[in-house]
Amino acid sequence: MSTDRGTVRVKRGLAEMLKGGVIMDVVTAEQAKIAEDSGACAVMALERVPADIRRDGGVARMSDPALVTAIMDAVSIPVMAKCRIGHFAEAQVLESLGVDYVDESEVLTPADEANHVDKWAFTVPFVCGATNLGEALRRVGEGACMIRSKGEAGTGNVVEAVRHLRSITGGIKRIERLDAGELMSEAKQLGAPYELVCELHETGALPVPLFCAGGIATPADAALVMQLGAQACFVGSGIFKSGDPAKRARAIVEATTHFDNPEVVAKVSRGLGEPMVGITDVAPADRLADRGW
Amino acid sequence: MNGPTVGVVALQGAFALHIDALTDCGTAARAVRLPADLAGCDAVVLPGGESTTMGKLLDTSGLRDPLRERLAAGMPAFGTCAGLILCVTEVLDPVPNDASPFGVVDAVARRNAYGRQVESFETDLAIDAIGPEPFRAVFIRAPVMESVGPGVDVLGWQNDHAVLARQGPVLVGSFHPELTGDRRIHQYFVDLVKESM
């Protein structure tokens, strides 16, 4: 009887368990505990939330392993951490620490201008961002077990996440309608693996869960993206850059569960205090969503 | 007479896959998010996910008390992974502020008993109750039952730990039968629900 770790089923399985939940960015063990106590289904351990990375500039790298392990020790829920795009050595370090998911993230400064990490080489599962279906399928082809929209991290503006979700789900609907004979040309257009395009044509869904990230700041934002087809939400700066993080965290958790029930979303949206200050004028050179290939 | 309707608690986690599995077994299944959704359900599935998250949402949704009452009154239930944590009598290493579990299976559970995600695994289990063929069981940051009371039938073992067990109309498992196409454990549960009607 063979016992196997790190199989596709085991890796995608954890993503299935996170569905309907909220994954929150935290920068300290105290924040991690607040997130867990507010109902987060996982936390992302970071040195700086995207809003601060954006403000500070410079090269953004993997977090200090001491911080990541302190957060792992503080909570019982899964802990994720980010490596730079293509930086497989950072990913190896995070795997050795025992993090539960690695986010190969455009929020950090890319380490490779052509290649993403070969995620099949790892036991730890990976999540990757995508702005459209071709990008999503390329990441799945490299071994990603969860896809999230990129959105535009650290802006508190959900418009980019909506664009990316609509692009991905619209692409899926389009492939469902094609004839089998059109799939190779579609794969060429998308720059996506042919076999995955064929699989999608059969099943009508991505082979891995699709989550939303980038700009979610309110319970209604969470309800919006869940109705647009996201299966869970990442909330970065939106919680701990707001006036009352614990209350807002609880509200976003409830809105994600009851996303199709406006009465619940209305109830939890009352009196949350100040949301994070949003920004709308991101210069093209500062756009994080354009990182990744 | 119509067949049973199984409610799948859909606060967080792998609820959609359980609805698919139950549907494959020819049973009506529906998502339960609010107390009103529980009316008309003959049985309930408590799916995998994060047990602390589900615990919070059981309180905010108002589902905890009606669910506790229905379970105490003998409603059949199937708890997997986090759902197992909610069904047992005692959880070791409880998370602060966690409410007490429903206690419908006399067992002591340990969270994340195998370790973190890199230790998660799939393996073949011998489960006589569903037939001679081994069952491919997927364990994701899984709990185990460290001990069970005399009223509990252990149906599956992994090394020295009980990982599938039944007490009366309640079935609990450490692993995730909804992640494979093998529907024998869901069918076993559906048969158990029908017997109890």
XYZ file of C-alpha atoms in Angstrom:
490
model
C 0.000 0.000 0.000
C 1.776 3.099 -1.186
C 1.664 6.272 0.875
C 2.392 9.352 -1.211
C 3.044 12.941 -0.221
C 2.871 15.968 -2.483
C 0.591 14.386 -5.080
C -1.599 16.617 -7.222
C -4.614 15.463 -5.203
C -2.958 16.257 -1.894
C -1.785 19.675 -3.101
C -5.038 20.720 -4.781
C -6.890 19.183 -1.834
C -5.700 21.875 0.560
C -6.931 24.536 -1.878
C -10.333 22.795 -1.827
C -10.346 23.084 1.979
C -9.741 26.848 1.777
C -12.750 27.489 -0.482
C -15.336 29.890 0.834
C -12.752 31.379 3.158
C -10.588 34.463 3.564
C -6.790 34.367 3.535
C -5.390 37.408 5.327
C -1.999 39.118 5.029
C -0.308 39.475 8.425
C 3.069 40.948 9.373
C 3.314 39.856 13.039
C 2.303 36.876 15.178
C -0.180 39.171 16.971
C -1.883 40.032 13.683
C -1.950 36.326 12.803
C -3.820 35.590 16.031
C -6.298 38.402 15.343
C -6.828 36.985 11.847
C -7.381 33.443 13.172
C -9.718 34.695 15.861
C -11.673 36.628 13.223
C -12.254 33.486 11.168
C -9.458 33.604 8.554
C -9.046 30.180 6.911
C -5.322 30.867 6.417
C -2.806 33.673 6.782
C -0.096 34.981 4.465
C 3.063 35.718 6.485
C 4.764 38.872 5.226
C 7.246 41.500 6.384
C 5.226 44.264 4.755
C 1.720 44.345 3.325
C 1.517 45.305 -0.365
C 0.463 48.900 0.403
C 3.744 49.396 2.277
C 5.826 47.594 -0.346
C 4.302 49.934 -2.911
C 5.042 52.999 -0.766
C 8.579 51.988 0.195
C 9.773 50.910 -3.253
C 13.085 49.089 -3.614
C 13.494 45.324 -4.017
C 10.853 43.273 -2.194
C 12.014 39.769 -1.222
C 10.922 36.676 0.709
C 10.233 37.414 4.390
C 12.695 36.634 7.186
C 12.307 32.915 8.098
C 12.229 33.918 11.788
C 9.079 35.946 11.133
C 7.479 33.181 9.075
C 8.114 30.547 11.761
C 6.935 32.869 14.545
C 3.635 33.209 12.688
C 3.466 29.434 12.076
C 3.933 28.872 15.811
C 1.229 31.393 16.712
C -1.760 29.881 14.852
C -3.266 26.485 14.000
C -4.637 27.541 10.584
C -2.499 27.111 7.428
C 0.296 29.626 6.865
C 1.337 30.761 3.394
C 4.392 32.783 2.418
C 5.547 34.530 -0.749
C 8.568 33.909 -2.930
C 9.646 36.053 -5.854
C 8.601 35.015 -9.366
C 11.163 32.481 -10.610
C 13.099 32.438 -7.320
C 13.076 28.691 -6.713
C 15.720 28.966 -3.980
C 13.386 31.160 -1.902
C 10.669 28.569 -2.535
C 13.017 25.820 -1.315
C 13.646 27.784 1.878
C 9.920 28.261 2.480
C 9.267 24.559 1.869
C 11.993 23.636 4.349
C 10.322 25.859 6.956
C 7.144 23.831 6.458
C 4.840 26.581 5.208
C 1.546 25.164 3.954
C 1.378 27.052 0.617
C 3.892 29.122 -1.339
C 2.619 32.157 -3.240
C 4.887 32.845 -6.221
C 3.922 36.468 -6.155
C 4.138 39.519 -8.375
C 3.926 41.622 -5.201
C 7.613 40.834 -4.660
C 10.253 41.932 -7.164
C 10.615 39.254 -9.874
C 13.864 37.261 -9.870
C 13.560 35.816 -13.389
C 12.302 37.754 -16.399
C 11.392 34.668 -18.436
C 10.686 31.709 -16.171
C 8.434 30.980 -13.236
C 9.330 28.345 -10.642
C 9.028 24.707 -11.739
C 6.396 23.920 -9.169
C 6.224 20.189 -9.989
C 9.613 19.860 -8.284
C 8.111 20.667 -4.866
C 6.100 18.828 -2.209
C 4.626 22.092 -0.933
C 1.758 23.377 -3.114
C 1.917 26.737 -4.929
C -0.575 29.476 -5.681
C 0.123 31.870 -8.566
C -1.532 35.031 -9.784
C -3.063 35.452 -13.224
C -4.668 38.277 -15.184
C -6.211 36.108 -17.914
C -6.910 32.502 -18.829
C -3.715 31.900 -20.806
C -1.603 33.036 -17.887
C -3.663 30.901 -15.476
C -3.203 27.778 -17.618
C 0.534 28.401 -18.031
C 0.851 28.483 -14.234
C -1.216 25.288 -13.884
C 1.047 23.765 -16.536
C 4.037 24.610 -14.332
C 2.363 22.904 -11.383
C 0.383 25.627 -9.585
C -2.424 24.079 -7.513
C -4.405 27.251 -6.975
C -4.878 30.311 -9.196
C -5.741 33.742 -7.860
C -6.469 36.923 -9.720
C -3.610 39.382 -9.407
C -5.734 42.444 -9.045
C -3.596 45.445 -8.228
C -2.256 44.678 -4.759
C -2.031 47.390 -2.158
C -4.449 49.806 -3.831
C -7.701 49.037 -2.029
C -9.266 49.235 -5.487
C -11.065 46.109 -6.652
C -11.354 47.106 -10.325
C -8.308 45.160 -11.526
C -9.334 41.986 -9.685
C -12.741 42.240 -11.343
C -11.091 42.671 -14.735
C -8.915 39.592 -14.176
C -11.750 37.416 -12.867
C -14.021 38.371 -15.748
C -11.213 37.722 -18.194
C -10.555 34.241 -16.767
C -14.196 33.163 -16.435
C -15.052 34.690 -19.827
C -12.179 32.743 -21.376
C -13.483 29.536 -19.838
C -16.984 30.109 -21.238
C -15.502 30.817 -24.652
C -13.508 27.552 -24.710
C -16.580 25.572 -23.648
C -18.379 26.804 -26.776
C -15.586 26.020 -29.256
C -15.504 22.980 -31.537
C -12.862 20.398 -30.709
C -11.141 21.359 -33.962
C -10.620 24.923 -32.770
C -8.813 24.048 -29.547
C -5.254 23.967 -30.894
C -5.612 27.406 -32.419
C -7.115 28.643 -29.157
C -4.200 27.146 -27.200
C -1.810 28.972 -29.549
C -3.673 32.260 -29.112
C -3.692 31.911 -25.329
C -0.138 30.643 -25.076
C -1.577 27.829 -22.966
C -0.823 24.089 -22.900
C -3.045 22.304 -25.458
C -3.888 19.434 -23.073
C -5.167 21.861 -20.445
C -7.285 23.697 -23.031
C -8.805 20.336 -24.051
C -9.444 19.425 -20.400
C -11.126 22.774 -19.808
C -13.268 22.265 -22.919
C -14.463 18.965 -21.382
C -15.034 20.089 -17.788
C -15.935 23.772 -18.157
C -13.757 24.680 -15.190
C -10.138 25.327 -14.304
C -8.473 22.151 -13.025
C -7.548 23.996 -9.799
C -9.516 26.353 -7.520
C -9.806 30.003 -8.590
C -9.458 32.545 -5.793
C -9.493 36.341 -5.871
C -6.750 38.684 -4.705
C -5.854 42.321 -5.160
C -7.787 45.294 -3.876
C -10.521 43.748 -1.714
C -11.237 46.264 1.074
C -14.895 45.843 2.071
C -17.424 43.039 2.705
C -19.251 44.060 -0.457
C -16.005 43.739 -2.444
C -15.764 40.140 -1.218
C -19.405 39.462 -2.125
C -18.800 40.958 -5.588
C -15.819 38.800 -6.482
C -17.439 35.647 -5.065
C -20.487 36.271 -7.267
C -18.162 36.743 -10.224
C -16.837 33.218 -9.751
C -14.041 33.463 -7.182
C -14.087 30.549 -4.723
C -12.287 32.332 -1.861
C -10.666 35.721 -1.154
C -7.191 36.908 -0.322
C -7.254 40.187 1.587
C -3.928 41.951 1.831
C -3.667 45.517 2.981
C -7.457 45.862 3.255
C -7.697 44.547 6.812
C -4.701 45.722 8.799
C -4.575 49.085 6.998
C -8.156 49.829 8.085
C -9.394 51.581 11.209
C -10.704 48.492 13.068
C -8.943 45.401 11.647
C -10.621 42.713 13.817
C -14.114 43.975 13.092
C -13.445 44.396 9.370
C -11.833 40.940 9.212
C -14.893 39.309 10.787
C -17.176 41.196 8.430
C -15.259 40.156 5.304
C -15.262 36.525 6.506
C -19.041 36.591 6.925
C -19.599 38.342 3.605
C -17.467 35.724 1.827
C -19.590 32.881 3.253
C -22.930 34.625 2.672
C -21.851 36.307 -0.592
C -25.219 35.736 -2.253
C -27.241 37.061 0.675
C -27.303 40.891 0.551
C -29.058 41.131 3.923
C -26.128 39.478 5.651
C -23.616 41.596 3.701
C -25.550 44.731 4.681
C -25.660 43.698 8.327
C -21.925 43.060 8.594
C -21.042 46.235 6.645
C -22.521 48.561 9.276
C -20.206 50.711 11.362
C -16.895 49.178 10.302
C -14.921 52.402 10.678
C -12.473 53.713 8.121
C -11.517 51.423 5.217
C -7.948 51.553 3.977
C -7.253 54.638 1.900
C -7.489 53.571 -1.726
C -5.456 54.741 -4.676
C -6.564 54.891 -8.282
C -3.673 56.501 -10.144
C -1.082 53.728 -10.425
C 1.554 54.687 -12.979
C 2.202 51.990 -15.623
C 5.730 51.439 -14.308
C 4.323 50.747 -10.834
C 1.759 48.163 -11.914
C 2.412 44.875 -10.091
C -0.083 42.941 -12.226
C 2.186 43.310 -15.275
C 4.873 41.221 -13.570
C 4.849 37.555 -14.611
C 4.921 35.993 -18.030
C -41.904 8.037 -0.439
C -39.148 10.379 -1.561
C -35.515 9.809 -0.655
C -33.704 11.763 2.023
C -32.415 15.305 1.661
C -28.918 15.816 3.004
C -27.868 19.284 4.063
C -24.196 20.138 3.558
C -22.978 22.830 5.929
C -21.574 25.378 3.481
C -19.919 27.954 5.719
C -16.398 27.268 4.475
C -14.438 24.398 2.964
C -15.064 21.534 0.550
C -18.860 21.669 0.705
C -19.422 21.780 -3.070
C -17.558 18.502 -3.599
C -19.732 16.796 -0.963
C -22.854 18.022 -2.740
C -21.474 16.515 -5.979
C -20.662 13.206 -4.251
C -24.113 12.935 -2.647
C -25.757 13.796 -5.958
C -23.730 10.999 -7.590
C -25.229 8.673 -4.948
C -28.707 9.668 -6.143
C -29.504 11.752 -3.084
C -30.860 15.277 -2.875
C -28.236 17.545 -1.322
C -28.398 21.230 -0.490
C -26.129 23.892 0.971
C -26.900 24.953 4.554
C -25.717 28.436 5.545
C -28.487 29.725 7.806
C -30.805 28.046 10.340
C -33.725 28.172 7.887
C -31.752 26.019 5.433
C -31.729 23.186 7.976
C -35.493 22.729 7.843
C -36.360 19.802 5.618
C -32.905 18.210 5.929
C -32.942 14.578 7.095
C -29.185 14.463 7.650
C -26.190 16.741 7.535
C -22.609 16.696 6.269
C -19.984 18.728 8.113
C -17.246 19.073 5.491
C -13.516 19.610 5.626
C -12.172 23.108 5.832
C -10.699 25.032 8.730
C -12.351 23.996 11.976
C -11.663 27.308 13.722
C -13.166 29.249 10.793
C -16.219 27.014 10.706
C -16.566 27.347 14.463
C -16.749 31.155 14.205
C -19.212 30.986 11.330
C -21.427 28.493 13.184
C -21.865 31.204 15.812
C -22.336 34.213 13.532
C -24.760 32.347 11.262
C -26.832 31.165 14.229
C -26.456 27.559 13.045
C -24.700 26.185 16.114
C -27.701 25.813 18.446
C -30.213 24.384 15.946
C -27.536 22.024 14.654
C -26.657 20.928 18.194
C -30.342 20.289 18.916
C -30.928 18.280 15.743
C -27.782 16.208 16.320
C -28.747 15.573 19.947
C -32.141 14.393 18.690
C -30.436 11.755 16.554
C -30.094 13.335 13.111
C -27.576 11.350 11.003
C -24.362 13.213 10.249
C -21.089 12.731 8.408
C -18.120 14.808 9.571
C -14.887 14.816 7.567
C -11.621 16.331 8.810
C -12.726 19.671 10.315
C -16.215 18.166 10.499
C -14.808 15.326 12.629
C -13.376 17.931 15.017
C -16.887 19.388 15.363
C -18.522 15.988 16.060
C -16.301 14.430 18.738
C -16.557 14.826 22.508
C -13.072 16.253 23.091
C -10.385 18.043 21.084
C -6.794 18.103 22.332
C -4.934 21.436 22.044
C -8.123 23.491 21.732
C -7.853 26.903 20.112
C -8.667 29.747 22.554
C -12.315 30.885 22.411
C -13.428 27.739 20.580
C -16.904 26.552 21.523
C -17.209 22.951 22.721
C -17.747 20.378 19.948
C -21.141 18.739 19.378
C -19.986 15.573 21.144
C -22.047 13.080 19.133
C -19.118 10.680 18.692
C -17.410 9.577 21.895
C -13.821 10.189 20.804
C -10.804 12.332 21.570
C -9.396 14.038 18.470
C -6.060 15.683 17.790
C -5.851 18.458 15.183
C -3.139 18.354 12.490
C -1.984 15.045 13.938
C 0.367 14.293 11.044
C 1.865 17.784 10.892
C 1.700 20.519 8.297
C 0.746 20.384 4.605
C 4.091 18.953 3.424
C 3.261 15.903 5.582
C -0.203 15.514 4.007
C -0.550 12.282 2.033
C -2.766 9.795 0.268
C -2.789 6.087 1.015
C -4.825 2.898 0.620
C -7.025 1.968 3.573
C -8.741 -1.345 4.245
C -12.352 -0.561 5.164
C -14.344 -3.795 5.429
C -17.640 -1.941 5.880
C -17.547 -0.724 2.263
C -16.112 -3.842 0.632
C -12.834 -5.648 0.028
C -11.249 -3.143 -2.366
C -8.919 -0.682 -0.589
C -10.077 2.936 -0.411
C -7.668 5.640 -1.618
C -7.805 8.078 1.293
C -6.514 11.659 1.051
C -5.325 13.140 4.357
C -4.929 16.952 4.334
C -3.482 18.405 7.556
C -5.672 15.716 9.021
C -6.853 15.072 12.567
C -6.970 11.593 14.089
C -8.952 10.027 16.900
C -6.500 9.220 19.664
C -9.063 7.206 21.590
C -12.694 6.207 21.184
C -15.373 5.194 23.681
C -17.008 1.752 23.870
C -20.042 2.823 21.807
C -17.917 3.710 18.801
C -17.294 1.333 15.883
C -13.933 1.990 14.269
C -14.290 1.270 10.548
C -10.839 2.345 9.384
C -7.351 2.559 10.859
C -4.222 4.315 9.643
C -1.243 2.934 11.535
C -2.475 2.962 15.135
C -5.078 5.691 14.802
C -8.794 5.468 14.195
C -9.508 7.472 11.017
C -13.056 6.368 10.153
C -15.624 5.621 12.842
C -19.316 5.431 13.476
C -21.447 5.898 16.530
C -25.127 5.267 15.870
C -26.178 7.476 12.949
C -23.002 9.598 12.956
C -20.015 8.825 10.753
C -16.699 10.660 11.123
C -13.529 10.479 9.043
C -10.080 12.063 9.178
C -9.654 11.978 5.405
C -11.503 13.333 2.359
C -13.599 10.858 0.358
C -15.002 13.827 -1.609
C -11.578 14.367 -3.247
C -11.632 11.058 -5.132
C -14.215 9.636 -7.505
C -14.746 6.611 -5.225
C -18.248 7.118 -3.809
C -18.416 4.056 -1.518
C -18.108 5.995 1.730
C -20.750 8.542 0.701
C -22.965 5.632 -0.366
C -22.402 3.999 3.037
C -23.527 7.251 4.668
C -26.569 7.588 2.413
C -27.583 4.006 3.261
C -27.160 4.823 6.940
C -29.432 7.871 6.509
C -32.078 5.774 4.745
C -31.944 3.127 7.500
C -32.585 5.757 10.119
C -35.677 7.194 8.398
